[in-house]
Amino acid sequence: MRTTMKPIAHVQQEPHSTPKQITFVQALSIVVGMIIGSGIFLKPGIVLSHAGSPWMSIMAWTLGGIITLASALSVAEIAAAIPKSGGLYTYLGELYGDVVGFLLGWVQTVISYPASVAALAIAFASYSAYFIPMNSWVQKLVAIGILAFILVMNVIATKYGGIIQTLATVGKLVPVVGIVGFGLFSGTAPGLAGMPAAVTGAGFGMAVLGTLWAYDGWIGVTNMAGEIPNPARTMPRVISIGVVFVIIVYVLFNLAIFKILPYEAIVSSKAPGADAAEALLGSGGAMLITAGIIVSVLGALNGYLMTAARVPQVMGEKGQIPFSRLLRKQHVKFGTPANALILQSLLAVIYIFSGTFNTLTDLLVFVLWIFFTMGVFGVFLLRRRKPVPSGERGRYRVPLYPITPLIGILGGIYILGSTIISNPLQSLTGIGITLIGLPVYFYMQRR
């Protein structure tokens, strides 16, 4: 596939007048809130079963965090050099050519983001059923209702979306901090006493893979760069601080669970976080964790919808997508990408009713990690094509270059290899879905 390679223009301002409504704290909440969903409450048992021992499990969570941090630090340099909205879609278009950027934007806009939004809305309703019993149809209506609420808040004002994100992020940390505090500082350690001391299997690689899924989501904040004051300076800070914070939270949370519950209980549990809370606080503990998961999912839902809309909006500004004139417009009164937000929400509603959201996101895992790995590798292309101007010597540069991006690239290659080996047909189907966007791209180019 031939693409037109073009020099990277260093642009400090967006092509349209975008209100700078996202504060540093709100941007940091997007990073933390999109990473911490329900995975941390549910994944410890799966990772432990693959790792075989608590200490190897902690090593897996730490290594997964290091790989994620290496990728984040590398992409942060690109974000500092290209401080424009659209995130990875924009970076790939600048570094690899418009066709590559479009293909990512295509799958993000039509499938990936709205399917993820649908999955989170359904998860919100499913966990809510713990408190209020409801059948599958009622759960779908609840999912659409919470999605409509998030949509309206983000249409009225981006700052409202930022406020929801901040409050939800703080709220989701309450049960985590509770388990960590009570668990680590309790006098007894029935869990660690019964843990095997050595690895019982050869599943450490699978354990690391499980943690990498739990660290996903941080890159969404880059979609909002045009609405963050001084993005060239702010983006690297919120990305690096946010990822480091999540690594610490994940490690401490797992240590607390290992101290509270026996090995067999953790491995066999579908929700070890809730079981640990119940062991500490009685029957109210499970309710606390379930409420925490609901708040956590709400924050992730808000973060995904908020950041998702920026991709079709920027594609509309470039005239790369059908209905570009509508999608690139901001609401006259509110100054938000209302049309793009509505598009993502409508697609999400379709996926909620069809029940295809999990299937679609699974199909695109392989493709999205190809683009993500290309994004991390892009820091090498950035340095080769765009030396730092003399007036910008203080601009962020990835530390320990080139070791840091290489760690991120190797992590991406590992995920790609594991995915194609375990699901070759699914991986090829995802590539086929992505390539369907090519006729759309060339049609829009001719127009």
Tab-separated table of C-alpha atoms in Angstrom:
chain	number	residue	atom	x	y	z
A	1	MET	CA	0.000	0.000	0.000
A	2	ARG	CA	1.526	3.304	-1.088
A	3	THR	CA	0.926	6.357	1.036
A	4	THR	CA	2.045	9.900	0.537
A	5	MET	CA	4.755	10.737	3.043
A	6	LYS	CA	4.770	14.335	4.102
A	7	PRO	CA	6.838	16.426	6.489
A	8	ILE	CA	5.419	16.889	9.955
A	9	ALA	CA	4.232	20.398	10.589
A	10	HIS	CA	4.532	21.540	14.179
A	11	VAL	CA	1.183	23.131	14.909
A	12	GLN	CA	0.399	24.631	18.272
A	13	GLN	CA	-3.228	25.559	17.566
A	14	GLU	CA	-6.185	23.642	16.223
A	15	PRO	CA	-7.637	24.637	12.807
A	16	HIS	CA	-10.849	25.677	14.535
A	17	SER	CA	-11.444	27.647	17.698
A	18	THR	CA	-11.715	24.988	20.397
A	19	PRO	CA	-12.523	26.036	23.975
A	20	LYS	CA	-9.797	24.891	26.380
A	21	GLN	CA	-12.195	23.425	28.942
A	22	ILE	CA	-10.292	20.356	30.174
A	23	THR	CA	-8.183	21.086	33.246
A	24	PHE	CA	-5.056	19.212	34.298
A	25	VAL	CA	-6.970	17.300	36.999
A	26	GLN	CA	-9.729	16.366	34.551
A	27	ALA	CA	-7.199	15.186	31.965
A	28	LEU	CA	-5.495	13.110	34.646
A	29	SER	CA	-8.905	11.688	35.591
A	30	ILE	CA	-9.457	10.666	31.971
A	31	VAL	CA	-6.191	8.694	31.996
A	32	VAL	CA	-6.845	7.000	35.342
A	33	GLY	CA	-10.589	6.604	34.794
A	34	MET	CA	-10.245	4.978	31.382
A	35	ILE	CA	-7.630	2.509	32.593
A	36	ILE	CA	-9.364	1.498	35.817
A	37	GLY	CA	-12.645	-0.059	34.763
A	38	SER	CA	-13.901	-3.323	36.221
A	39	GLY	CA	-10.745	-5.288	35.382
A	40	ILE	CA	-8.877	-4.608	38.615
A	41	PHE	CA	-11.808	-6.029	40.632
A	42	LEU	CA	-12.099	-9.161	38.463
A	43	LYS	CA	-8.635	-9.939	37.010
A	44	PRO	CA	-6.477	-10.817	40.069
A	45	GLY	CA	-7.616	-14.452	40.107
A	46	ILE	CA	-7.000	-14.964	36.385
A	47	VAL	CA	-3.525	-13.444	36.541
A	48	LEU	CA	-2.664	-15.427	39.679
A	49	SER	CA	-3.792	-18.726	38.139
A	50	HIS	CA	-1.450	-18.172	35.181
A	51	ALA	CA	1.451	-16.865	37.257
A	52	GLY	CA	1.223	-19.667	39.825
A	53	SER	CA	2.310	-17.744	42.925
A	54	PRO	CA	1.569	-14.368	44.495
A	55	TRP	CA	5.040	-12.965	43.943
A	56	MET	CA	5.119	-14.025	40.297
A	57	SER	CA	1.660	-12.467	39.948
A	58	ILE	CA	2.967	-9.191	41.384
A	59	MET	CA	5.870	-9.416	38.931
A	60	ALA	CA	3.369	-9.870	36.091
A	61	TRP	CA	1.383	-6.781	37.152
A	62	THR	CA	4.624	-4.819	37.487
A	63	LEU	CA	6.001	-5.960	34.127
A	64	GLY	CA	2.690	-5.209	32.417
A	65	GLY	CA	2.818	-1.763	33.983
A	66	ILE	CA	6.396	-1.197	32.814
A	67	ILE	CA	5.476	-2.146	29.241
A	68	THR	CA	2.457	0.172	29.386
A	69	LEU	CA	4.527	2.990	30.888
A	70	ALA	CA	7.206	2.587	28.202
A	71	SER	CA	4.541	2.864	25.506
A	72	ALA	CA	2.916	5.821	27.252
A	73	LEU	CA	6.191	7.738	27.626
A	74	SER	CA	6.952	7.163	23.932
A	75	VAL	CA	3.553	8.286	22.690
A	76	ALA	CA	3.759	11.271	25.044
A	77	GLU	CA	6.728	12.589	23.031
A	78	ILE	CA	4.624	12.423	19.874
A	79	ALA	CA	1.766	14.146	21.690
A	80	ALA	CA	4.135	16.948	22.728
A	81	ALA	CA	5.372	17.396	19.146
A	82	ILE	CA	1.913	17.133	17.541
A	83	PRO	CA	-0.417	18.698	20.146
A	84	LYS	CA	-3.596	18.284	18.099
A	85	SER	CA	-6.905	16.550	18.763
A	86	GLY	CA	-7.593	13.097	17.344
A	87	GLY	CA	-4.920	11.235	19.259
A	88	LEU	CA	-3.410	8.192	17.593
A	89	TYR	CA	-5.488	8.769	14.449
A	90	THR	CA	-3.798	12.149	13.994
A	91	TYR	CA	-0.316	10.858	14.872
A	92	LEU	CA	-0.476	7.971	12.393
A	93	GLY	CA	-1.725	10.292	9.664
A	94	GLU	CA	1.201	12.664	10.282
A	95	LEU	CA	3.840	9.935	10.579
A	96	TYR	CA	2.703	7.221	8.156
A	97	GLY	CA	0.393	9.014	5.741
A	98	ASP	CA	-3.311	9.789	5.520
A	99	VAL	CA	-4.390	6.271	4.484
A	100	VAL	CA	-2.979	4.647	7.622
A	101	GLY	CA	-4.456	7.333	9.856
A	102	PHE	CA	-7.825	7.016	8.135
A	103	LEU	CA	-8.003	3.244	8.586
A	104	LEU	CA	-7.531	3.623	12.327
A	105	GLY	CA	-10.056	6.466	12.489
A	106	TRP	CA	-12.473	4.369	10.437
A	107	VAL	CA	-12.479	1.371	12.791
A	108	GLN	CA	-12.471	3.615	15.861
A	109	THR	CA	-15.451	5.661	14.676
A	110	VAL	CA	-17.628	2.931	13.203
A	111	ILE	CA	-16.896	-0.013	15.496
A	112	SER	CA	-14.247	0.173	18.206
A	113	TYR	CA	-15.304	3.195	20.263
A	114	PRO	CA	-19.103	2.805	20.001
A	115	ALA	CA	-18.848	-0.938	20.701
A	116	SER	CA	-16.744	-0.212	23.790
A	117	VAL	CA	-19.273	2.404	24.899
A	118	ALA	CA	-22.070	-0.146	24.422
A	119	ALA	CA	-20.178	-2.774	26.422
A	120	LEU	CA	-19.603	-0.347	29.303
A	121	ALA	CA	-23.248	0.778	29.312
A	122	ILE	CA	-24.387	-2.862	29.502
A	123	ALA	CA	-21.815	-3.531	32.253
A	124	PHE	CA	-23.244	-0.592	34.237
A	125	ALA	CA	-26.743	-2.069	33.966
A	126	SER	CA	-25.562	-5.611	34.753
A	127	TYR	CA	-23.811	-4.594	37.963
A	128	SER	CA	-26.787	-2.397	38.902
A	129	ALA	CA	-28.915	-5.559	38.805
A	130	TYR	CA	-27.077	-6.620	41.987
A	131	PHE	CA	-29.139	-3.992	43.830
A	132	ILE	CA	-32.267	-3.899	41.646
A	133	PRO	CA	-33.147	-7.207	39.922
A	134	MET	CA	-33.943	-6.739	36.237
A	135	ASN	CA	-34.225	-8.905	33.136
A	136	SER	CA	-32.093	-8.496	30.010
A	137	TRP	CA	-34.487	-6.077	28.292
A	138	VAL	CA	-34.709	-3.822	31.313
A	139	GLN	CA	-30.912	-3.898	31.526
A	140	LYS	CA	-30.723	-2.694	27.915
A	141	LEU	CA	-33.096	0.169	28.720
A	142	VAL	CA	-31.027	1.105	31.774
A	143	ALA	CA	-27.874	0.977	29.632
A	144	ILE	CA	-29.446	3.333	27.075
A	145	GLY	CA	-30.671	5.592	29.878
A	146	ILE	CA	-27.227	6.033	31.457
A	147	LEU	CA	-25.717	6.512	27.996
A	148	ALA	CA	-28.290	9.236	27.255
A	149	PHE	CA	-27.404	10.987	30.511
A	150	ILE	CA	-23.672	10.944	29.728
A	151	LEU	CA	-24.400	12.149	26.182
A	152	VAL	CA	-26.500	15.100	27.338
A	153	MET	CA	-23.907	16.181	29.907
A	154	ASN	CA	-21.123	16.106	27.317
A	155	VAL	CA	-23.228	17.960	24.738
A	156	ILE	CA	-24.148	20.722	27.177
A	157	ALA	CA	-20.531	21.336	28.163
A	158	THR	CA	-17.238	19.518	27.887
A	159	LYS	CA	-16.461	20.714	31.400
A	160	TYR	CA	-19.480	18.758	32.681
A	161	GLY	CA	-18.012	15.626	31.153
A	162	GLY	CA	-14.736	16.524	32.858
A	163	ILE	CA	-16.490	16.982	36.191
A	164	ILE	CA	-18.243	13.610	35.877
A	165	GLN	CA	-14.910	12.034	35.006
A	166	THR	CA	-13.186	13.524	38.052
A	167	LEU	CA	-15.951	12.577	40.487
A	168	ALA	CA	-16.240	9.039	39.097
A	169	THR	CA	-12.476	8.539	39.272
A	170	VAL	CA	-12.404	9.617	42.917
A	171	GLY	CA	-15.447	7.458	43.634
A	172	LYS	CA	-13.983	4.321	42.078
A	173	LEU	CA	-10.836	4.690	44.179
A	174	VAL	CA	-12.760	4.659	47.470
A	175	PRO	CA	-13.351	0.867	47.618
A	176	VAL	CA	-9.857	0.219	46.253
A	177	VAL	CA	-8.266	2.355	48.961
A	178	GLY	CA	-10.506	0.674	51.545
A	179	ILE	CA	-9.384	-2.826	50.596
A	180	VAL	CA	-5.740	-1.767	50.371
A	181	GLY	CA	-5.855	0.022	53.717
A	182	PHE	CA	-7.713	-2.672	55.671
A	183	GLY	CA	-5.992	-5.543	53.873
A	184	LEU	CA	-2.360	-4.478	54.065
A	185	PHE	CA	-2.511	-3.229	57.638
A	186	SER	CA	-4.636	-5.973	59.150
A	187	GLY	CA	-2.904	-8.075	61.779
A	188	THR	CA	-3.344	-11.469	60.124
A	189	ALA	CA	-2.431	-12.775	56.673
A	190	PRO	CA	-4.445	-15.966	56.049
A	191	GLY	CA	-4.021	-15.626	52.309
A	192	LEU	CA	-0.251	-15.361	52.065
A	193	ALA	CA	0.183	-18.187	54.563
A	194	GLY	CA	-1.420	-20.646	52.174
A	195	MET	CA	0.123	-19.391	48.943
A	196	PRO	CA	2.527	-21.598	46.987
A	197	ALA	CA	6.052	-20.195	47.067
A	198	ALA	CA	7.047	-21.102	43.508
A	199	VAL	CA	5.484	-21.008	40.053
A	200	THR	CA	3.252	-24.034	39.471
A	201	GLY	CA	2.970	-23.656	35.721
A	202	ALA	CA	4.482	-22.077	32.653
A	203	GLY	CA	1.856	-19.355	32.299
A	204	PHE	CA	3.793	-16.220	33.212
A	205	GLY	CA	3.491	-14.871	29.676
A	206	MET	CA	-0.280	-15.293	29.791
A	207	ALA	CA	-0.316	-13.579	33.171
A	208	VAL	CA	1.482	-10.548	31.717
A	209	LEU	CA	-0.944	-10.565	28.788
A	210	GLY	CA	-3.872	-10.450	31.226
A	211	THR	CA	-2.430	-7.405	32.983
A	212	LEU	CA	-1.871	-5.568	29.700
A	213	TRP	CA	-5.613	-5.678	28.987
A	214	ALA	CA	-6.224	-4.164	32.438
A	215	TYR	CA	-3.807	-1.298	31.658
A	216	ASP	CA	-5.517	-0.401	28.360
A	217	GLY	CA	-7.323	2.932	27.807
A	218	TRP	CA	-4.797	5.610	28.775
A	219	ILE	CA	-4.228	6.772	25.186
A	220	GLY	CA	-7.793	8.108	24.970
A	221	VAL	CA	-6.757	11.388	26.588
A	222	THR	CA	-4.685	12.249	23.502
A	223	ASN	CA	-7.945	12.608	21.545
A	224	MET	CA	-8.682	15.676	23.687
A	225	ALA	CA	-5.354	17.497	23.154
A	226	GLY	CA	-6.980	20.430	21.379
A	227	GLU	CA	-9.160	21.131	24.415
A	228	ILE	CA	-6.375	21.021	27.022
A	229	PRO	CA	-4.408	24.209	27.769
A	230	ASN	CA	-0.754	23.947	26.696
A	231	PRO	CA	-1.083	20.331	25.468
A	232	ALA	CA	2.602	20.062	24.496
A	233	ARG	CA	3.486	20.352	28.195
A	234	THR	CA	0.360	18.922	29.815
A	235	MET	CA	-0.067	15.706	27.808
A	236	PRO	CA	3.257	14.076	28.794
A	237	ARG	CA	2.638	14.939	32.437
A	238	VAL	CA	-0.900	13.550	32.707
A	239	ILE	CA	-0.004	10.403	30.746
A	240	SER	CA	3.118	9.561	32.761
A	241	ILE	CA	1.646	10.489	36.167
A	242	GLY	CA	-1.611	8.661	35.439
A	243	VAL	CA	0.014	5.412	34.306
A	244	VAL	CA	2.487	5.368	37.214
A	245	PHE	CA	-0.387	5.962	39.651
A	246	VAL	CA	-2.395	3.064	38.203
A	247	ILE	CA	0.621	0.715	38.409
A	248	ILE	CA	0.971	1.508	42.128
A	249	VAL	CA	-2.770	1.037	42.718
A	250	TYR	CA	-2.831	-2.314	40.887
A	251	VAL	CA	0.181	-3.710	42.756
A	252	LEU	CA	-1.102	-2.612	46.188
A	253	PHE	CA	-4.607	-3.905	45.448
A	254	ASN	CA	-3.280	-7.343	44.514
A	255	LEU	CA	-1.020	-7.466	47.559
A	256	ALA	CA	-4.021	-6.716	49.762
A	257	ILE	CA	-6.115	-9.480	48.157
A	258	PHE	CA	-3.259	-11.959	48.498
A	259	LYS	CA	-3.065	-11.147	52.184
A	260	ILE	CA	-6.818	-11.476	52.761
A	261	LEU	CA	-7.844	-14.567	50.763
A	262	PRO	CA	-6.362	-18.070	50.383
A	263	TYR	CA	-4.827	-19.017	47.036
A	264	GLU	CA	-7.639	-21.402	46.067
A	265	ALA	CA	-10.303	-18.810	46.875
A	266	ILE	CA	-8.690	-16.193	44.646
A	267	VAL	CA	-8.119	-18.519	41.693
A	268	SER	CA	-11.654	-19.950	41.783
A	269	SER	CA	-13.424	-16.604	42.334
A	270	LYS	CA	-15.069	-14.649	39.525
A	271	ALA	CA	-14.903	-11.482	41.623
A	272	PRO	CA	-11.972	-11.718	44.068
A	273	GLY	CA	-12.247	-8.017	44.893
A	274	ALA	CA	-15.788	-8.501	46.196
A	275	ASP	CA	-14.786	-11.669	48.077
A	276	ALA	CA	-11.905	-9.835	49.748
A	277	ALA	CA	-14.193	-6.983	50.768
A	278	GLU	CA	-16.719	-9.440	52.173
A	279	ALA	CA	-13.982	-11.196	54.156
A	280	LEU	CA	-12.941	-7.854	55.614
A	281	LEU	CA	-16.273	-6.110	56.101
A	282	GLY	CA	-18.891	-8.850	56.056
A	283	SER	CA	-21.881	-8.882	53.684
A	284	GLY	CA	-21.616	-5.117	53.256
A	285	GLY	CA	-18.167	-5.555	51.695
A	286	ALA	CA	-19.538	-7.153	48.526
A	287	MET	CA	-22.071	-4.343	48.240
A	288	LEU	CA	-19.285	-1.778	48.615
A	289	ILE	CA	-17.188	-3.335	45.866
A	290	THR	CA	-20.187	-3.740	43.553
A	291	ALA	CA	-21.040	-0.068	44.056
A	292	GLY	CA	-17.395	0.758	43.367
A	293	ILE	CA	-17.504	-1.232	40.131
A	294	ILE	CA	-20.654	0.625	39.051
A	295	VAL	CA	-18.991	3.989	39.669
A	296	SER	CA	-15.825	2.733	37.976
A	297	VAL	CA	-17.725	1.623	34.878
A	298	LEU	CA	-19.599	4.945	34.822
A	299	GLY	CA	-16.292	6.830	34.734
A	300	ALA	CA	-14.920	4.621	31.981
A	301	LEU	CA	-18.155	5.054	29.980
A	302	ASN	CA	-17.953	8.835	30.268
A	303	GLY	CA	-14.274	8.823	29.320
A	304	TYR	CA	-14.787	6.617	26.280
A	305	LEU	CA	-17.748	8.601	24.917
A	306	MET	CA	-16.041	11.936	25.551
A	307	THR	CA	-12.796	10.950	23.814
A	308	ALA	CA	-14.468	8.863	21.094
A	309	ALA	CA	-16.320	11.829	19.611
A	310	ARG	CA	-13.092	13.716	18.903
A	311	VAL	CA	-11.986	11.212	16.246
A	312	PRO	CA	-14.958	11.620	13.838
A	313	GLN	CA	-14.898	15.355	14.547
A	314	VAL	CA	-11.285	15.657	13.372
A	315	MET	CA	-11.959	13.300	10.444
A	316	GLY	CA	-14.814	15.592	9.498
A	317	GLU	CA	-12.502	18.608	9.593
A	318	LYS	CA	-10.279	16.832	7.051
A	319	GLY	CA	-13.263	15.774	4.920
A	320	GLN	CA	-12.262	12.123	5.240
A	321	ILE	CA	-15.590	10.670	6.346
A	322	PRO	CA	-19.178	10.776	5.037
A	323	PHE	CA	-21.260	13.602	6.539
A	324	SER	CA	-18.057	15.501	7.293
A	325	ARG	CA	-19.850	18.843	7.298
A	326	LEU	CA	-22.080	17.691	10.126
A	327	LEU	CA	-19.464	15.840	12.144
A	328	ARG	CA	-16.926	18.653	12.177
A	329	LYS	CA	-19.405	21.222	13.478
A	330	GLN	CA	-19.444	22.334	17.069
A	331	HIS	CA	-22.713	23.182	18.787
A	332	VAL	CA	-23.399	26.886	18.251
A	333	LYS	CA	-24.347	27.512	21.879
A	334	PHE	CA	-22.295	24.952	23.808
A	335	GLY	CA	-19.138	24.733	21.665
A	336	THR	CA	-19.063	20.918	21.913
A	337	PRO	CA	-18.806	18.289	19.130
A	338	ALA	CA	-22.495	17.483	19.590
A	339	ASN	CA	-23.015	15.762	16.230
A	340	ALA	CA	-20.003	13.499	16.700
A	341	LEU	CA	-21.155	12.648	20.236
A	342	ILE	CA	-24.633	11.790	18.946
A	343	LEU	CA	-23.192	9.606	16.162
A	344	GLN	CA	-21.120	7.559	18.602
A	345	SER	CA	-24.098	7.200	20.941
A	346	LEU	CA	-26.479	6.090	18.180
A	347	LEU	CA	-24.023	3.440	16.999
A	348	ALA	CA	-23.613	2.307	20.609
A	349	VAL	CA	-27.398	1.946	20.977
A	350	ILE	CA	-27.459	-0.249	17.847
A	351	TYR	CA	-24.751	-2.448	19.336
A	352	ILE	CA	-26.600	-2.613	22.674
A	353	PHE	CA	-29.791	-3.897	21.023
A	354	SER	CA	-27.960	-6.261	18.684
A	355	GLY	CA	-25.741	-7.641	21.440
A	356	THR	CA	-22.723	-7.655	19.110
A	357	PHE	CA	-20.462	-5.285	21.062
A	358	ASN	CA	-18.249	-7.962	22.641
A	359	THR	CA	-17.885	-9.836	19.349
A	360	LEU	CA	-16.928	-6.664	17.483
A	361	THR	CA	-14.373	-5.513	20.052
A	362	ASP	CA	-12.826	-9.003	20.099
A	363	LEU	CA	-12.548	-8.991	16.298
A	364	LEU	CA	-10.621	-5.710	16.329
A	365	VAL	CA	-8.148	-6.459	19.140
A	366	PHE	CA	-5.452	-7.589	16.704
A	367	VAL	CA	-5.908	-4.635	14.347
A	368	LEU	CA	-5.986	-2.020	17.083
A	369	TRP	CA	-2.745	-3.355	18.556
A	370	ILE	CA	-1.110	-3.146	15.123
A	371	PHE	CA	-1.956	0.551	15.030
A	372	PHE	CA	-0.957	1.027	18.661
A	373	THR	CA	2.443	-0.606	18.109
A	374	MET	CA	2.944	1.556	15.023
A	375	GLY	CA	2.192	4.559	17.226
A	376	VAL	CA	4.923	3.618	19.705
A	377	PHE	CA	7.361	3.019	16.827
A	378	GLY	CA	6.374	6.438	15.500
A	379	VAL	CA	8.701	8.127	17.996
A	380	PHE	CA	11.637	6.875	15.890
A	381	LEU	CA	10.083	8.383	12.739
A	382	LEU	CA	9.355	11.607	14.621
A	383	ARG	CA	12.975	12.087	15.689
A	384	ARG	CA	14.316	11.273	12.239
A	385	ARG	CA	12.014	13.632	10.349
A	386	LYS	CA	11.473	16.414	12.825
A	387	PRO	CA	14.447	17.563	14.885
A	388	VAL	CA	13.533	19.713	17.876
A	389	PRO	CA	13.763	23.428	16.938
A	390	SER	CA	16.281	25.487	18.884
A	391	GLY	CA	13.457	27.412	20.551
A	392	GLU	CA	11.866	24.214	21.888
A	393	ARG	CA	14.811	22.538	23.612
A	394	GLY	CA	12.730	22.167	26.751
A	395	ARG	CA	10.046	20.086	25.003
A	396	TYR	CA	9.383	16.658	26.455
A	397	ARG	CA	11.582	13.810	25.200
A	398	VAL	CA	11.076	10.141	26.109
A	399	PRO	CA	13.634	9.100	28.759
A	400	LEU	CA	16.178	6.316	28.092
A	401	TYR	CA	15.629	6.527	24.342
A	402	PRO	CA	15.718	4.139	22.429
A	403	ILE	CA	15.334	1.513	25.179
A	404	THR	CA	11.985	2.834	26.420
A	405	PRO	CA	10.117	2.713	23.086
A	406	LEU	CA	11.687	-0.662	22.284
A	407	ILE	CA	10.163	-2.083	25.478
A	408	GLY	CA	6.754	-0.790	24.400
A	409	ILE	CA	7.191	-2.188	20.879
A	410	LEU	CA	8.210	-5.617	22.176
A	411	GLY	CA	5.144	-5.639	24.414
A	412	GLY	CA	2.937	-4.828	21.422
A	413	ILE	CA	4.572	-7.542	19.314
A	414	TYR	CA	4.009	-10.038	22.119
A	415	ILE	CA	0.293	-9.222	22.232
A	416	LEU	CA	0.027	-9.430	18.429
A	417	GLY	CA	1.792	-12.791	18.362
A	418	SER	CA	-0.324	-14.206	21.182
A	419	THR	CA	-3.544	-12.974	19.561
A	420	ILE	CA	-2.877	-14.342	16.093
A	421	ILE	CA	-1.726	-17.702	17.488
A	422	SER	CA	-4.788	-18.116	19.697
A	423	ASN	CA	-7.355	-16.611	17.253
A	424	PRO	CA	-5.991	-16.530	13.685
A	425	LEU	CA	-9.420	-16.390	11.999
A	426	GLN	CA	-10.593	-13.614	14.325
A	427	SER	CA	-7.413	-11.626	13.635
A	428	LEU	CA	-7.786	-11.948	9.850
A	429	THR	CA	-11.460	-10.983	10.080
A	430	GLY	CA	-10.461	-7.825	11.937
A	431	ILE	CA	-8.022	-6.939	9.157
A	432	GLY	CA	-10.782	-7.484	6.594
A	433	ILE	CA	-13.179	-5.204	8.484
A	434	THR	CA	-10.492	-2.520	8.608
A	435	LEU	CA	-9.742	-2.727	4.878
A	436	ILE	CA	-13.436	-2.181	4.091
A	437	GLY	CA	-12.665	1.444	4.907
A	438	LEU	CA	-10.374	1.819	1.860
A	439	PRO	CA	-13.209	2.328	-0.667
A	440	VAL	CA	-14.688	4.935	1.675
A	441	TYR	CA	-11.326	6.739	1.866
A	442	PHE	CA	-10.795	6.854	-1.886
A	443	TYR	CA	-14.424	7.869	-2.492
A	444	MET	CA	-14.020	10.801	-0.119
A	445	GLN	CA	-10.695	11.692	-1.762
A	446	ARG	CA	-12.335	11.866	-5.186
A	447	ARG	CA	-15.072	14.103	-3.794
